[in-house]
Coordinates of C-alpha atoms and ligand atoms in Angstrom, one line a residue:
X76 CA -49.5 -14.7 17.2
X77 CA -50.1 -11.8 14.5
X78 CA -46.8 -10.3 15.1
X79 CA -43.3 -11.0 16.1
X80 CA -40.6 -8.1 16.3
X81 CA -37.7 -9.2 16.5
X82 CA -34.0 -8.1 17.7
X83 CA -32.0 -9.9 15.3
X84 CA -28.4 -11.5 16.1
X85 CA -25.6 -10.2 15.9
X86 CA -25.2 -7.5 18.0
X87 CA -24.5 -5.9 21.3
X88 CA -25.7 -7.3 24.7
X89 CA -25.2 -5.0 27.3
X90 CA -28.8 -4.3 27.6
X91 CA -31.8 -4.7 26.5
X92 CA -32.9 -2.0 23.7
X93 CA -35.8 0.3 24.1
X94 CA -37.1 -0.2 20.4
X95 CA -39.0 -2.8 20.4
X96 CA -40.5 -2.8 24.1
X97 CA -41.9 0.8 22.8
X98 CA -43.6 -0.4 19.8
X99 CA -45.1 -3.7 21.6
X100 CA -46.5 -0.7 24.3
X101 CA -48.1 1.2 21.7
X102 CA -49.8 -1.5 19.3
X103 CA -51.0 -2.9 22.6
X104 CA -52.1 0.4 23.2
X105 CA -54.5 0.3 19.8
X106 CA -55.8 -2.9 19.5
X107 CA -52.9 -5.3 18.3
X108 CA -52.2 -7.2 21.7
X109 CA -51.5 -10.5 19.5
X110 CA -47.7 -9.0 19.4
X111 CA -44.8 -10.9 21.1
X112 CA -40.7 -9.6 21.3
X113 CA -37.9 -11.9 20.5
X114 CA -34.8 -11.1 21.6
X115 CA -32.6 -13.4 19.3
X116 CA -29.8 -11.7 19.8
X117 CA -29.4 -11.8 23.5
X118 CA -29.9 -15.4 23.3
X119 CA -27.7 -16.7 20.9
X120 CA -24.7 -14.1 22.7
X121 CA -25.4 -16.0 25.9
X122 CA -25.2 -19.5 24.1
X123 CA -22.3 -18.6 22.3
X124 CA -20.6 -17.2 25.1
X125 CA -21.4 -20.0 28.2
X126 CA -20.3 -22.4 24.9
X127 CA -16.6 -20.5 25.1
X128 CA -16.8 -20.5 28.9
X129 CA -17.0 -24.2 28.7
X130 CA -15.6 -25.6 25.5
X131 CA -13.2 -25.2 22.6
X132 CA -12.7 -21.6 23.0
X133 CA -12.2 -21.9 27.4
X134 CA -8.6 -21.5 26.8
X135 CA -9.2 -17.7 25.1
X136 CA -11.7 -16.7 27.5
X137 CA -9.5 -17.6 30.8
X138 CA -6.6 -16.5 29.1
X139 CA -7.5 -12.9 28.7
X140 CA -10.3 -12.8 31.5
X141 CA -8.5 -14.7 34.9
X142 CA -11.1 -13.3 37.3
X143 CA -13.7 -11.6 35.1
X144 CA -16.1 -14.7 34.3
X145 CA -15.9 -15.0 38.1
X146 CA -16.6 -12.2 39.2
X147 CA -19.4 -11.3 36.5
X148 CA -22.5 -13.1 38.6
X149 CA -21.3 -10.8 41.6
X150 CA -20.8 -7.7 39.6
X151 CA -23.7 -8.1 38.5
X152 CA -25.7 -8.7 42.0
X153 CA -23.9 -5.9 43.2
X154 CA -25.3 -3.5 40.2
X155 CA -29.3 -4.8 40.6
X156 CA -28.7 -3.6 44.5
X157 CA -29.7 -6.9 46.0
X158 CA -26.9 -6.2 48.9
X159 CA -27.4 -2.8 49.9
X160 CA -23.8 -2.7 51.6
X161 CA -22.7 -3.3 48.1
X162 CA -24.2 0.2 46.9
X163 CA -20.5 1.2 46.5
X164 CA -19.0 -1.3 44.6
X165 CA -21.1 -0.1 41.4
X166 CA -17.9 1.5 40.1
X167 CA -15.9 -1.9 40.4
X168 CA -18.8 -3.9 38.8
X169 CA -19.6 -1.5 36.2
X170 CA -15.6 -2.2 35.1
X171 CA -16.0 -6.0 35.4
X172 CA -19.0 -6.1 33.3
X173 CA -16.9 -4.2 30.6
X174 CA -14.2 -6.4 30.9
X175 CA -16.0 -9.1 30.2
X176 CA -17.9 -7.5 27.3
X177 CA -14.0 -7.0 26.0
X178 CA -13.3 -10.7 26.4
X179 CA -16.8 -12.2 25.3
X180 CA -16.5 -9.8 22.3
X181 CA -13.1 -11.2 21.2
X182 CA -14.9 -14.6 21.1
X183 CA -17.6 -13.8 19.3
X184 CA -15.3 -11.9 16.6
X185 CA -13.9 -15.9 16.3
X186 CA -17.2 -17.2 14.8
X187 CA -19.0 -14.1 13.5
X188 CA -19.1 -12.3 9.8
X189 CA -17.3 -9.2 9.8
X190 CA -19.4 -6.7 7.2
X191 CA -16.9 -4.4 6.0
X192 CA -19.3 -3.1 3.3
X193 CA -22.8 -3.6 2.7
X194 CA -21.7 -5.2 -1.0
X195 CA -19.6 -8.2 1.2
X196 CA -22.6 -9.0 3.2
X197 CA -24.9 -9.0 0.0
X198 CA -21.9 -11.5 -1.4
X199 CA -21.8 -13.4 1.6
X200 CA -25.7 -14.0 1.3
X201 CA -25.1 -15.2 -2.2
X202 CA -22.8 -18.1 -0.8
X203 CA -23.1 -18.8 2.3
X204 CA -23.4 -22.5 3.4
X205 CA -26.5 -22.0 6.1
X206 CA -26.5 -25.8 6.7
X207 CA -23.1 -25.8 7.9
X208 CA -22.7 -28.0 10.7
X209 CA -19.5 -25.5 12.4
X210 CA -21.3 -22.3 12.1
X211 CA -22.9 -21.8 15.2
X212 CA -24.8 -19.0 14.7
X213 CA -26.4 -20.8 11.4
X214 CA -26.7 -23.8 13.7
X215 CA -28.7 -21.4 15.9
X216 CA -30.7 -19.7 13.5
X217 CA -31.8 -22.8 12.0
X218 CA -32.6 -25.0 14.9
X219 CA -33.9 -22.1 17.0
X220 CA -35.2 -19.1 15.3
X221 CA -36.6 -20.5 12.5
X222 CA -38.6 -23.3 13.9
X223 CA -39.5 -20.4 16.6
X224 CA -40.8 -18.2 14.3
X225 CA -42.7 -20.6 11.9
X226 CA -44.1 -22.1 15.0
X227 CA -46.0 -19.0 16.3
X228 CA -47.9 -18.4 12.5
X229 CA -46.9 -14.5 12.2
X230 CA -48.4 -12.2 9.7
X231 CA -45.6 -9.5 9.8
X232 CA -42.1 -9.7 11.7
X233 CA -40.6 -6.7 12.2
X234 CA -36.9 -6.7 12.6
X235 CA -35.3 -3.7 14.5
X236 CA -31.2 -3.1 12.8
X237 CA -29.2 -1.0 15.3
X238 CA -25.9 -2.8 13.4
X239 CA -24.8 -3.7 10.2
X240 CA -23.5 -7.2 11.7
X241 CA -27.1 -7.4 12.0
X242 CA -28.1 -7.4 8.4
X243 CA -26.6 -10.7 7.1
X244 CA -28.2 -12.9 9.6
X245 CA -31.4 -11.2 9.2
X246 CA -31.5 -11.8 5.9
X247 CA -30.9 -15.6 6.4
X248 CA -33.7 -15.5 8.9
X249 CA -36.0 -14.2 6.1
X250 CA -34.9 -16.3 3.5
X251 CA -35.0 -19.6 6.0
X252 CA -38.7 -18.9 7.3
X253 CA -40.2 -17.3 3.4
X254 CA -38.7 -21.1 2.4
X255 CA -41.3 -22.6 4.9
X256 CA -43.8 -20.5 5.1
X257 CA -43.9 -17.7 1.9
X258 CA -47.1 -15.5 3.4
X259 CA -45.7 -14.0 6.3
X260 CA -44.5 -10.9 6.0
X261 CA -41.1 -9.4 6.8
X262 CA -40.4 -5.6 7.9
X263 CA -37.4 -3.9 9.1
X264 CA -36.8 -0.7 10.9
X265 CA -34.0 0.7 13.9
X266 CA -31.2 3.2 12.6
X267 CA -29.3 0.5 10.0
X268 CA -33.1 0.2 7.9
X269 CA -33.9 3.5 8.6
X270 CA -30.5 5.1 7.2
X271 CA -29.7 2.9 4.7
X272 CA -32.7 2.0 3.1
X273 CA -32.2 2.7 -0.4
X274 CA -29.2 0.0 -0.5
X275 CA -31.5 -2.1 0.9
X276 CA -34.1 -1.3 -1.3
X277 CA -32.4 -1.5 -4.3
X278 CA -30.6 -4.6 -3.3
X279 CA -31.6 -7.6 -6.1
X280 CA -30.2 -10.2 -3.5
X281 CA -32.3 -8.7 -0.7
X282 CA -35.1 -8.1 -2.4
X283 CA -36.7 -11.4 -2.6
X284 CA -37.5 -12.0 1.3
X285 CA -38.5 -8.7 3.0
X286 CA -41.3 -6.2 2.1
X287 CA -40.5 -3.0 3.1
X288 CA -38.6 -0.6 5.5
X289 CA -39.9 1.7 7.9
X290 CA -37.6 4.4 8.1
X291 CA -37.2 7.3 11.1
X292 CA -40.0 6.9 13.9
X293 CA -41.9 3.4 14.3
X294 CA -44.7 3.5 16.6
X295 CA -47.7 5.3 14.2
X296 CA -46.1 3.2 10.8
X297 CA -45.9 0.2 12.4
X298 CA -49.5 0.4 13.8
X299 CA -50.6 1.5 10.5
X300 CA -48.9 -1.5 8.8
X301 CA -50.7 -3.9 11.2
X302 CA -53.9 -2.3 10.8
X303 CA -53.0 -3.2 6.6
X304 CA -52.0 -6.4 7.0
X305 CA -53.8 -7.9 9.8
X306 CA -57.4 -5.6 10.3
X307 CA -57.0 -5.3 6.3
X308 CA -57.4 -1.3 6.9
X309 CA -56.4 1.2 4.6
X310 CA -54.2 1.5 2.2
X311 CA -49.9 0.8 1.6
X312 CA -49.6 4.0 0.2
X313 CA -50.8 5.6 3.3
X314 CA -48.7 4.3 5.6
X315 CA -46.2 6.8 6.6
X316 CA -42.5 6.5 6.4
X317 CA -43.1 3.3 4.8
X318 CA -40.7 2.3 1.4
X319 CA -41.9 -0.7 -0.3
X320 CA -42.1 -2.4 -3.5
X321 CA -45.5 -2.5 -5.4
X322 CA -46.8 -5.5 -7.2
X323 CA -44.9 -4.5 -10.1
X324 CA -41.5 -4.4 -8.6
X325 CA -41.6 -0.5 -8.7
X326 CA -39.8 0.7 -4.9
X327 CA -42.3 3.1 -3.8
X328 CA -41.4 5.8 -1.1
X329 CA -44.2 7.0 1.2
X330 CA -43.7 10.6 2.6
X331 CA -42.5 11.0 6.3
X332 CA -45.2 11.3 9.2
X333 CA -46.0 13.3 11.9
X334 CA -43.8 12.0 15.1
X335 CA -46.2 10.3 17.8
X336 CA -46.5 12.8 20.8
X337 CA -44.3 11.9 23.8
X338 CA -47.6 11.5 26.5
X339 CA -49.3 9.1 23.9
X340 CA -46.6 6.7 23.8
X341 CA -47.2 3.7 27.3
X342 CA -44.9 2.9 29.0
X343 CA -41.7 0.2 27.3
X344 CA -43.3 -3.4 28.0
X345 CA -40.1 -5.6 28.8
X346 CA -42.4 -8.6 29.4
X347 CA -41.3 -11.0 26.8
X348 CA -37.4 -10.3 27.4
X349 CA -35.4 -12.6 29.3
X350 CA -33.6 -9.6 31.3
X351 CA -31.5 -11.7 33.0
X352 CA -29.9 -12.5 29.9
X353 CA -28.1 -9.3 29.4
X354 CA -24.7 -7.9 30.4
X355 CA -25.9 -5.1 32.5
X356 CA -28.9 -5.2 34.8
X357 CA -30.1 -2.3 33.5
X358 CA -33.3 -0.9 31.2
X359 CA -33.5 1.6 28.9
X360 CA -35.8 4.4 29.4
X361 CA -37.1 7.4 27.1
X362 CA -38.4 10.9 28.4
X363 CA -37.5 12.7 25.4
X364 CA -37.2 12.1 21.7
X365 CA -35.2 14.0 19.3
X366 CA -32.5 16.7 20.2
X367 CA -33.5 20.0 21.0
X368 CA -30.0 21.1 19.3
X369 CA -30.5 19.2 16.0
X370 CA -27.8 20.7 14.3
X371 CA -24.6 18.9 14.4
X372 CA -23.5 18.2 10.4
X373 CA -22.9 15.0 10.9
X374 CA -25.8 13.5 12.8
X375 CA -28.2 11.2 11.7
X376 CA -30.6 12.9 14.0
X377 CA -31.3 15.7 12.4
X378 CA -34.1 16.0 9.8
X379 CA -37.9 14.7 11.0
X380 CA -36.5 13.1 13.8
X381 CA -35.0 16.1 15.6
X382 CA -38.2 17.3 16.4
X383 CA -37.6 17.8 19.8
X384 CA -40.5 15.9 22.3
X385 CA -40.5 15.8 25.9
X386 CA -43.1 14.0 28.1
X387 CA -44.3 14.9 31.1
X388 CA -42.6 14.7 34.2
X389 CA -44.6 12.9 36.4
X390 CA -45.7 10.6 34.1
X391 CA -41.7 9.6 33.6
X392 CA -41.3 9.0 37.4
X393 CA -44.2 7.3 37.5
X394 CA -43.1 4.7 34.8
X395 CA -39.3 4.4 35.9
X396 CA -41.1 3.3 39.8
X397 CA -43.4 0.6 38.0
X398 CA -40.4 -0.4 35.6
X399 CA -38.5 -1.1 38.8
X400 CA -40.8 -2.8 41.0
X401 CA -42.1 -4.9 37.9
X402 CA -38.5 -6.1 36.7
X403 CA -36.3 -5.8 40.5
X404 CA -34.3 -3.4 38.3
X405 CA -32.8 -0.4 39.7
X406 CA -30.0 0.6 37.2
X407 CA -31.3 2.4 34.1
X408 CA -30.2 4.2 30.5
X409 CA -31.9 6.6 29.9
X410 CA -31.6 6.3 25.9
X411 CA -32.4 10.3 25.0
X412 CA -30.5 12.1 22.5
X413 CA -29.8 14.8 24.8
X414 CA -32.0 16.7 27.5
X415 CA -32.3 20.3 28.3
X416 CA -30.9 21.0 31.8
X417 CA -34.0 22.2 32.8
X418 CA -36.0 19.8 32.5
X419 CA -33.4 17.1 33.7
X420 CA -32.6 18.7 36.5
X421 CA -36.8 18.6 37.7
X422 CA -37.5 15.5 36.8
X423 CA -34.0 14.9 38.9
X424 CA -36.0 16.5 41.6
X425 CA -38.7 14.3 41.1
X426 CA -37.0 10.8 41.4
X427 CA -35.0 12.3 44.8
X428 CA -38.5 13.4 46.3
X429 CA -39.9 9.9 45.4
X430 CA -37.2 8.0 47.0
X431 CA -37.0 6.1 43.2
X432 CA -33.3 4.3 45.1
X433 CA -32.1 4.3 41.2
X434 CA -28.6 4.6 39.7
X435 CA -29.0 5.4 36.1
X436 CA -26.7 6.4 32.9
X437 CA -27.5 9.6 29.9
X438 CA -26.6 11.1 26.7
X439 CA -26.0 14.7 27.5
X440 CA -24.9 18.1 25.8
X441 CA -22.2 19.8 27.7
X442 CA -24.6 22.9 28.9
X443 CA -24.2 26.1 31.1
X444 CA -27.1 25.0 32.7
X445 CA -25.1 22.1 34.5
X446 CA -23.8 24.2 37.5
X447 CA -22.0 23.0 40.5
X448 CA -25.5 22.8 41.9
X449 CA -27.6 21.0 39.6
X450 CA -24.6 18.6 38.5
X451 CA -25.1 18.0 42.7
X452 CA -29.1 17.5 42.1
X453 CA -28.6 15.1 39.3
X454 CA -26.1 12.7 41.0
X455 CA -28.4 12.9 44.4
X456 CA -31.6 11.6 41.9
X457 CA -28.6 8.7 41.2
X458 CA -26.9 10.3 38.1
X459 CA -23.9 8.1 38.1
X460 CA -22.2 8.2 34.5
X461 CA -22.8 10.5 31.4
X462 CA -21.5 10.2 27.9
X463 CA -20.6 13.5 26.2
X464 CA -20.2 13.9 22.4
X465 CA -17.5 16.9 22.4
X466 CA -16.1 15.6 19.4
X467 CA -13.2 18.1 19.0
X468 CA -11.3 20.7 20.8
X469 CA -10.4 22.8 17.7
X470 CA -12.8 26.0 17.3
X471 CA -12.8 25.5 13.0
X472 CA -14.2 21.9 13.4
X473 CA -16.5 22.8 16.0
X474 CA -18.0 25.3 14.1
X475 CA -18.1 23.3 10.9
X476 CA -19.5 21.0 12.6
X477 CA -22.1 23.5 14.0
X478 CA -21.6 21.5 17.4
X479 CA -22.3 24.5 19.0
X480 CA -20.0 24.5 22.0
X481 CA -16.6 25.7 23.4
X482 CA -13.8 24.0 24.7
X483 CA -13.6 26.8 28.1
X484 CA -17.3 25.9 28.6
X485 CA -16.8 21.9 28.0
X486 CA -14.0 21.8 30.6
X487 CA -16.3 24.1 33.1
X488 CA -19.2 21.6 32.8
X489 CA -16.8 18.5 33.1
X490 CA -15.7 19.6 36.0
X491 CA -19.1 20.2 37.2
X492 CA -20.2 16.8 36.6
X493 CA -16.4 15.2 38.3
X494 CA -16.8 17.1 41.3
X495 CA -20.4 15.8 41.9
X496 CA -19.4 12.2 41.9
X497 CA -20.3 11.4 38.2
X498 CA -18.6 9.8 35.8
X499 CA -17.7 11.0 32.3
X500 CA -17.4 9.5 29.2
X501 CA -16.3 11.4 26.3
X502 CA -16.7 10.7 22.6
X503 CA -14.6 12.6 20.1
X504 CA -14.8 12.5 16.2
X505 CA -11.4 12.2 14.2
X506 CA -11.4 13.0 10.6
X507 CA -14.5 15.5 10.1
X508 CA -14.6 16.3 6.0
X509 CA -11.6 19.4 5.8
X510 CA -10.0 18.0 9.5
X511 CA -6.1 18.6 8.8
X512 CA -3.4 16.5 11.1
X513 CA -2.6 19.3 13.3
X514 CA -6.7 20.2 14.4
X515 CA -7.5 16.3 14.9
X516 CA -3.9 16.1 17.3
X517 CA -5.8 19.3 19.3
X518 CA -8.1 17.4 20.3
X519 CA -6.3 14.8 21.3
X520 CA -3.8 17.4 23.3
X521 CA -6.9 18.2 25.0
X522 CA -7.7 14.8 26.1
X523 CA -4.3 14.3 27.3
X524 CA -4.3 17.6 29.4
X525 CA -7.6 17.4 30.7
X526 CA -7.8 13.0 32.1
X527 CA -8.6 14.4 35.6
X528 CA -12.8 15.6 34.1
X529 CA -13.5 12.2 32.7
X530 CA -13.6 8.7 33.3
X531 CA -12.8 7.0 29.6
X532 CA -12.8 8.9 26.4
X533 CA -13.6 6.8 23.1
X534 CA -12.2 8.4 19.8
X535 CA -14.7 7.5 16.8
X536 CA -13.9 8.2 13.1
X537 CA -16.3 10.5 10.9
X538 CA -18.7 8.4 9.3
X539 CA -20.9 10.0 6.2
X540 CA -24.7 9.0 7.1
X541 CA -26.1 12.7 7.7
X542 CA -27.7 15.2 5.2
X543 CA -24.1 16.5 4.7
X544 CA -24.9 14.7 1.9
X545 CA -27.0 17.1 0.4
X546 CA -24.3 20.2 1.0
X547 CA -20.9 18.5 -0.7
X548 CA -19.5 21.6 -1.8
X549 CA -19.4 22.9 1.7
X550 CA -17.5 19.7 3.4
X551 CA -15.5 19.6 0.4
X552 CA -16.9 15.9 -0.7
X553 CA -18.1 14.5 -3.7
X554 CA -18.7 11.1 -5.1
X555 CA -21.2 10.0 -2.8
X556 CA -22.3 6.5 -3.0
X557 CA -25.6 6.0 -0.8
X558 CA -26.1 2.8 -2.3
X559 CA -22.9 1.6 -1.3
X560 CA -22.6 1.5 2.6
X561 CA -19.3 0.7 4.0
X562 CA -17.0 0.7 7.2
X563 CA -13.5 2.5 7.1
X564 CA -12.9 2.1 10.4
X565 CA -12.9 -1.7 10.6
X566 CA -12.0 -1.9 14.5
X567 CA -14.7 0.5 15.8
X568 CA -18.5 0.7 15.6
X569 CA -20.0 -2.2 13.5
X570 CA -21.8 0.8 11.4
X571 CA -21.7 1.6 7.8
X572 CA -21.7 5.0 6.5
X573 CA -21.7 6.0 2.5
X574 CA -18.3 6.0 0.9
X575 CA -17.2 9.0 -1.0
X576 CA -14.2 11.2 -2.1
X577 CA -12.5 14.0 0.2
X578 CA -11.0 17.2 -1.4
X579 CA -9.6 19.0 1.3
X580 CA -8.1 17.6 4.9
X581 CA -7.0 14.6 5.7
X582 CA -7.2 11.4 3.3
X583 CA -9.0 8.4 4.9
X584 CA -5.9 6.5 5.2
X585 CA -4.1 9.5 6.9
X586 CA -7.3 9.8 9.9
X587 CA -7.6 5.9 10.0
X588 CA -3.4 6.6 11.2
X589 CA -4.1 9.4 13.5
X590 CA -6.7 7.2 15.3
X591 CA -4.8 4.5 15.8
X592 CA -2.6 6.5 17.5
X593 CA -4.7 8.0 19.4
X594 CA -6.6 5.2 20.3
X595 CA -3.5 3.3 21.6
X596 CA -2.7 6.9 23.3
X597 CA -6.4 7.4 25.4
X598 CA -8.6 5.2 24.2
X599 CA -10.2 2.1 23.9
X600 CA -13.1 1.3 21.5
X601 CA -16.3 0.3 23.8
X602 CA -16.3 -3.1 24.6
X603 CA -19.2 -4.8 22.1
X604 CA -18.6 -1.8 19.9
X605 CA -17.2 -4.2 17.7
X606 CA -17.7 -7.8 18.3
X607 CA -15.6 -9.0 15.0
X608 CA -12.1 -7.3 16.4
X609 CA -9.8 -8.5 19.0
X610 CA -10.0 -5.6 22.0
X611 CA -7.6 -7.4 24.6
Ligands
SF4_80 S1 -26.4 17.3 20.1 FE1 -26.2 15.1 19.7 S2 -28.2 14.4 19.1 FE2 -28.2 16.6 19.0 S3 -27.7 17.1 16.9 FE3 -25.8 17.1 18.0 S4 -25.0 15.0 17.8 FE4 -27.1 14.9 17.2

C-alpha cells in the first residue's frame, strides 16, 4: 500500500467525514489507486464505548442513559429507512442518537486527554507512559494502529485533524510507527493542521516524527506530494500549500494553490469505512466549496478557501443516487459552507424529480431567497434539519462582524424553514472582540423570545483563528500568540484558537460567565462537541 490516510482518534463519531473519502477519489482519479482510508477514530469510539456498555464503566452509562443504549440499534434502523412505516419516527431517532452521543461522550471524557492548550499536549507528549497497561486508548494505538500501519509498508500517511484532541494521539501514532519503521513518511492536513500550522511547525517536540503540513485545500497538494514521494516527480518546493522542513532544519513555506475545480473532483469513495460503525447512518456530501459570503471576521473560511465553487447539478444528483444504492444509505450531510438559494433550491428540484427517497441535513445562511415556497421545495427534496450561524441579535456586533444579516430578516427565514416542516438549529457567538454584557444578553433575549423558529440553539464562545489577526487595532486586540493555541472555553468545541489580550468589551472571564448562563438558560453544547466534559 503506498498510502494510508488516516482519521486519527480522538474525535467525534457521528459520521463519517468527507475529507478523506474525497482525496482517496481524486488520487484514484490520477494514478495513485495504491491508497487505503483508516478510520481509527471510529474504531477505537466503538471499542471504547461497547467496553463501557459492558464493563467497569456499565454503571455510568445505564445510569445516565436508561433506554438510550436500547433503543440506539432501532433508532438507528429507523433513520437508514429499512421500515418504511418508520419514515416518521426520524425526529425521535435523530434525539436518541444524540442522547447517546451525550452519554457515550461523558465516558469517553473518563479515559481521554483533555488539551486545554496546544503547550499541555506538547507536555503531555514529553511524558506520557504509551506502554501503560490502563490507558486504553495507548493500549489501542499500540496493539492496533501501529502494527496496522507498519503492516501495510506505507510511503506517506496523511493524517486529517478536524480536533485538537486529535493532535496528541497523532503524534504518538508517529512517533510509535517512525520507532519501527523510520522511512515512511508522515503528513497532516484537516482544519487543526491547516490553521495552526506554524505551532506545529515550530514545535521542537513535534518536530521529530512528521514531515510537513498541508494547509487549506488537499486534493491537488496531496497528489502532488505522492507524485514526490512515490512516482519521484517534481520537486518539494513545488508542491502547493505544502510547509515543510528542508534538510537543514529550515521550515519552508510553499505559496497557496489554485483550488481544484468542483466538476474535476469524483465522487467521495467510502469503500474502506466501516459505515456501520458510526453514530448516524448518514454520509457526508459536497456540492459546493467555500462560501459565497466569505466575509464574516471571524471565520476561518475566509482567505483562498472562500473562493466560492459549485458543481454541477446533475452531476450532484447523480452521485448522491449511486452513494445511496452503493452504501443502503439514505440520510445525508451535506457538509457545504453555505449554498446560495438558487442553486439549492434546483438541485432540490432535481432530487424530488428523481425520486432520490433521501432525508438529509445543511449549513445555511439565513437568505431572502428562502421563501415560504422554496423552504416548501427544499423540505419535499427531504430537507429535514438546517444549522444557522446567526451568531448575534445585536445590529453593532453583526456589523462588526460583517455577518451581513438582520435580525427582522433572520426571524422571517426561520419561520420560513419552521412552517415547512424543517428543523432549526441555531449557533450564536458570545464574546465577539468589543462584545459588552448588555449586546451578548440581546441575543440571548432573542433566543428566549423567538424558541417557537428553532429546534435547539447552541451558544459558542469567540475563538481567535481568522485573519482578524492581521486587523488588531480594529477588534481592539493585541498580543496575539499564533504559536500558542489554546481553548478558553473548556466545556465546548475541542478547538484551539490563538490566545491574546482584549482592550475593549467584555474580559474572557466575564464572556466564559455570560455563557454559562446562557448555556444553562437555552442551550446545550452538541453532544461529541466535547468528549472530555461531562454533558448529562
Ligand atoms: S457565512 Fe459562514 S462560511 Fe461564510 S464567511 Fe460567514 S461564517 Fe464563514
Amino acid at each position: 500500500m503506498d498510502i494510508v490516510l488516516v482519521f486519527p482518534p480522538l474525535g467525534n463519531h457521528e459520521h463519517a467525514h468527507i475529507g478523506l473519502p474525497l482525496l482517496k477519489a481524486y488520487l484514484n482519479k490520477y494514478g495513485h489507486s495504491s491508497s487505503i482510508i483508516k478510520d481509527y477514530n471510529v474504531e477505537i469510539m466503538d471499542k471504547l464505548i461497547r467496553d463501557f456498555m459492558s464493563g467497569d464503566t456499565k454503571t455510568l452509562f445505564s445510569k445516565n442513559s436508561k433506554n438510550v443504549s436500547k433503543n440506539y440499534t432501532l433508532a438507528q434502523e429507523i433513520l437508514r429507512g429499512r421500515n418504511q412505516s418508520d419514515k416518521l419516527k426520524t425526529s425521535w431517532a435523530t434525539d436518541m442518537i444524540y442522547k447517546y452521543m451525550a452519554v457515550a461522550g461523558d465516558c469517553i471524557s473518563t479515559v481521554g486527554f483533555d488539551p486545554i492548550s496546544f503547550k499541555a499536549v506538547e507536555e503531555e507528549f514529553l511524558n506520557v507512559n504509551e506502554e501503560a497497561e490502563n490507558n486504553p486508548v495507548y493500549k489501542y494505538i499500540r496493539e492496533a494502529i501501529v502494527p496496522d500501519i507498519i503492516e501495510k509498508k506505507p510511503s506517506i500517511v496523511g493524517f486529517s485533524l478536524t480536533y485538537a484532541s486529535q493532535v496528541l494521539y497523532t503524534m504518538s501514532i508517529c512517533r510509535q510507527v517512525r520507532k519501527i519503521n523510520p522511512n515512511i513518511k508522515f503528513f497532516f492536513g484537516g482544519p487543526i493542521a491547516s490553521i495552526f500550522w506554524r505551532a506545529f511547525m515550530k514545535s521542537s517536540a513535534f518536530a521529530p516524527y512528521f514531515d510537513g503540513i498541508i494547509r487549506e485545500q488537499g486534493e491537488v497538494a496531496v497528489l502532488k506530494l505522492c507524485d514526490y514521494w512515490i512516482k519521484k516527480k517534481g520537486r518539494m518546493d513545488e508542491i502547493p500549500n505544502l510547509a515543510y522542513r528542508d534538510e537543514e532544519g529550515i521550515i519552508k513555506e510553499n505559496p497557496i494553490g489554485e483550488n481544484c475545480p468542483m466538476d474535476d473532483i469524483p465522487m467521495p469513495d467510502f469503500s474502506d469505512m466501516p459505515l456501520e460503525l458510526y453514530a448516524y447512518p448518514k454520509l457526508p456530501f459536497q456540492m459546493t466549496r467555500g462560501c459565497y459570503w466569505g466575509r464574516c471576521a471571524f471565520c476561518g473560511h475566509r482567505g483562498c478557501n472562500s473562493k466560492y465553487m459549485v458543481a454541477n447539478k446533475k452531476k450532484v444528483v447523480d452521485e448522491i443516487k449511486a452513494l445511496k444504492e452503493q452504501h443502503d444509505i439514505r440520510m445525508f450531510h451535506f457538509a457545504d459552507d453555505a449554498i446560495l438559494p438558487k442553486y439549492f433550491v434546483d438541485v432540490a428540484k432535481l432530487i424530488t424529480d428523481e425520486g432520490l427517497d433521501i432525508v438529509y441535513s445543511v449549513f445555511l445562511r439565513t437568505e431572502k431567497g428562502f421563501s415560504k415556497e422554496n423552504c416548501q421545495i427544499l423540505f419535499k427534496s427531504g430537507l429535514r434539519s438546517v444549522l444557522f450561524g446567526i451568531e448575534s441579535a445585536n445590529t453593532r456586533i453583526l456589523n462588526l462582524m460583517e455577518k451581513g444579516m438582520d435580525t427582522n430578516t433572520m426571524k422571517q427565514v426561520l419561520r420560513n424553514f419552521m412552517e415547512a416542516g424543517i428543523s432549526n438549529h441555531l449557533s450564536c457567538i458570545i464574546g465577539f472582540p468589543t462584545e459588552e454584557k448588555h449586546e451578548a444578553y440581546e441575543t440571548l433575549q432573542f433566543l428566549l423570545d423567538n424558541k417557537d423558529i428553532y429546534h435547539k440553539a447552541y451558544i459558542t464562545p469567540f475563538g481567535l483563528f481568522s485573519d482578524m489577526v492581521d486587523q488588531t487595532e480594529r477588534f481592539s486586540i493585541e498580543k496575539v500568540d499564533i504559536y500558542n493555541p489554546l481553548r478558553h472555553d473548556i466545556d465546548g468545541y475541542v478547538a484551539f484558537e490563538y490566545s491574546y489580550n482584549r482592550n475593549q468589551g467584555m474580559s474572557v472571564e466575564e464572556y466564559l460567565e455570560v455563557l454559562k448562563e446562557a448555556r444553562k438558560l437555552i442551550d446545550s453544547v452538541p453532544p461529541g462537541a466535547n468528549y472530555f466534559s461531562k454533558s448529562l
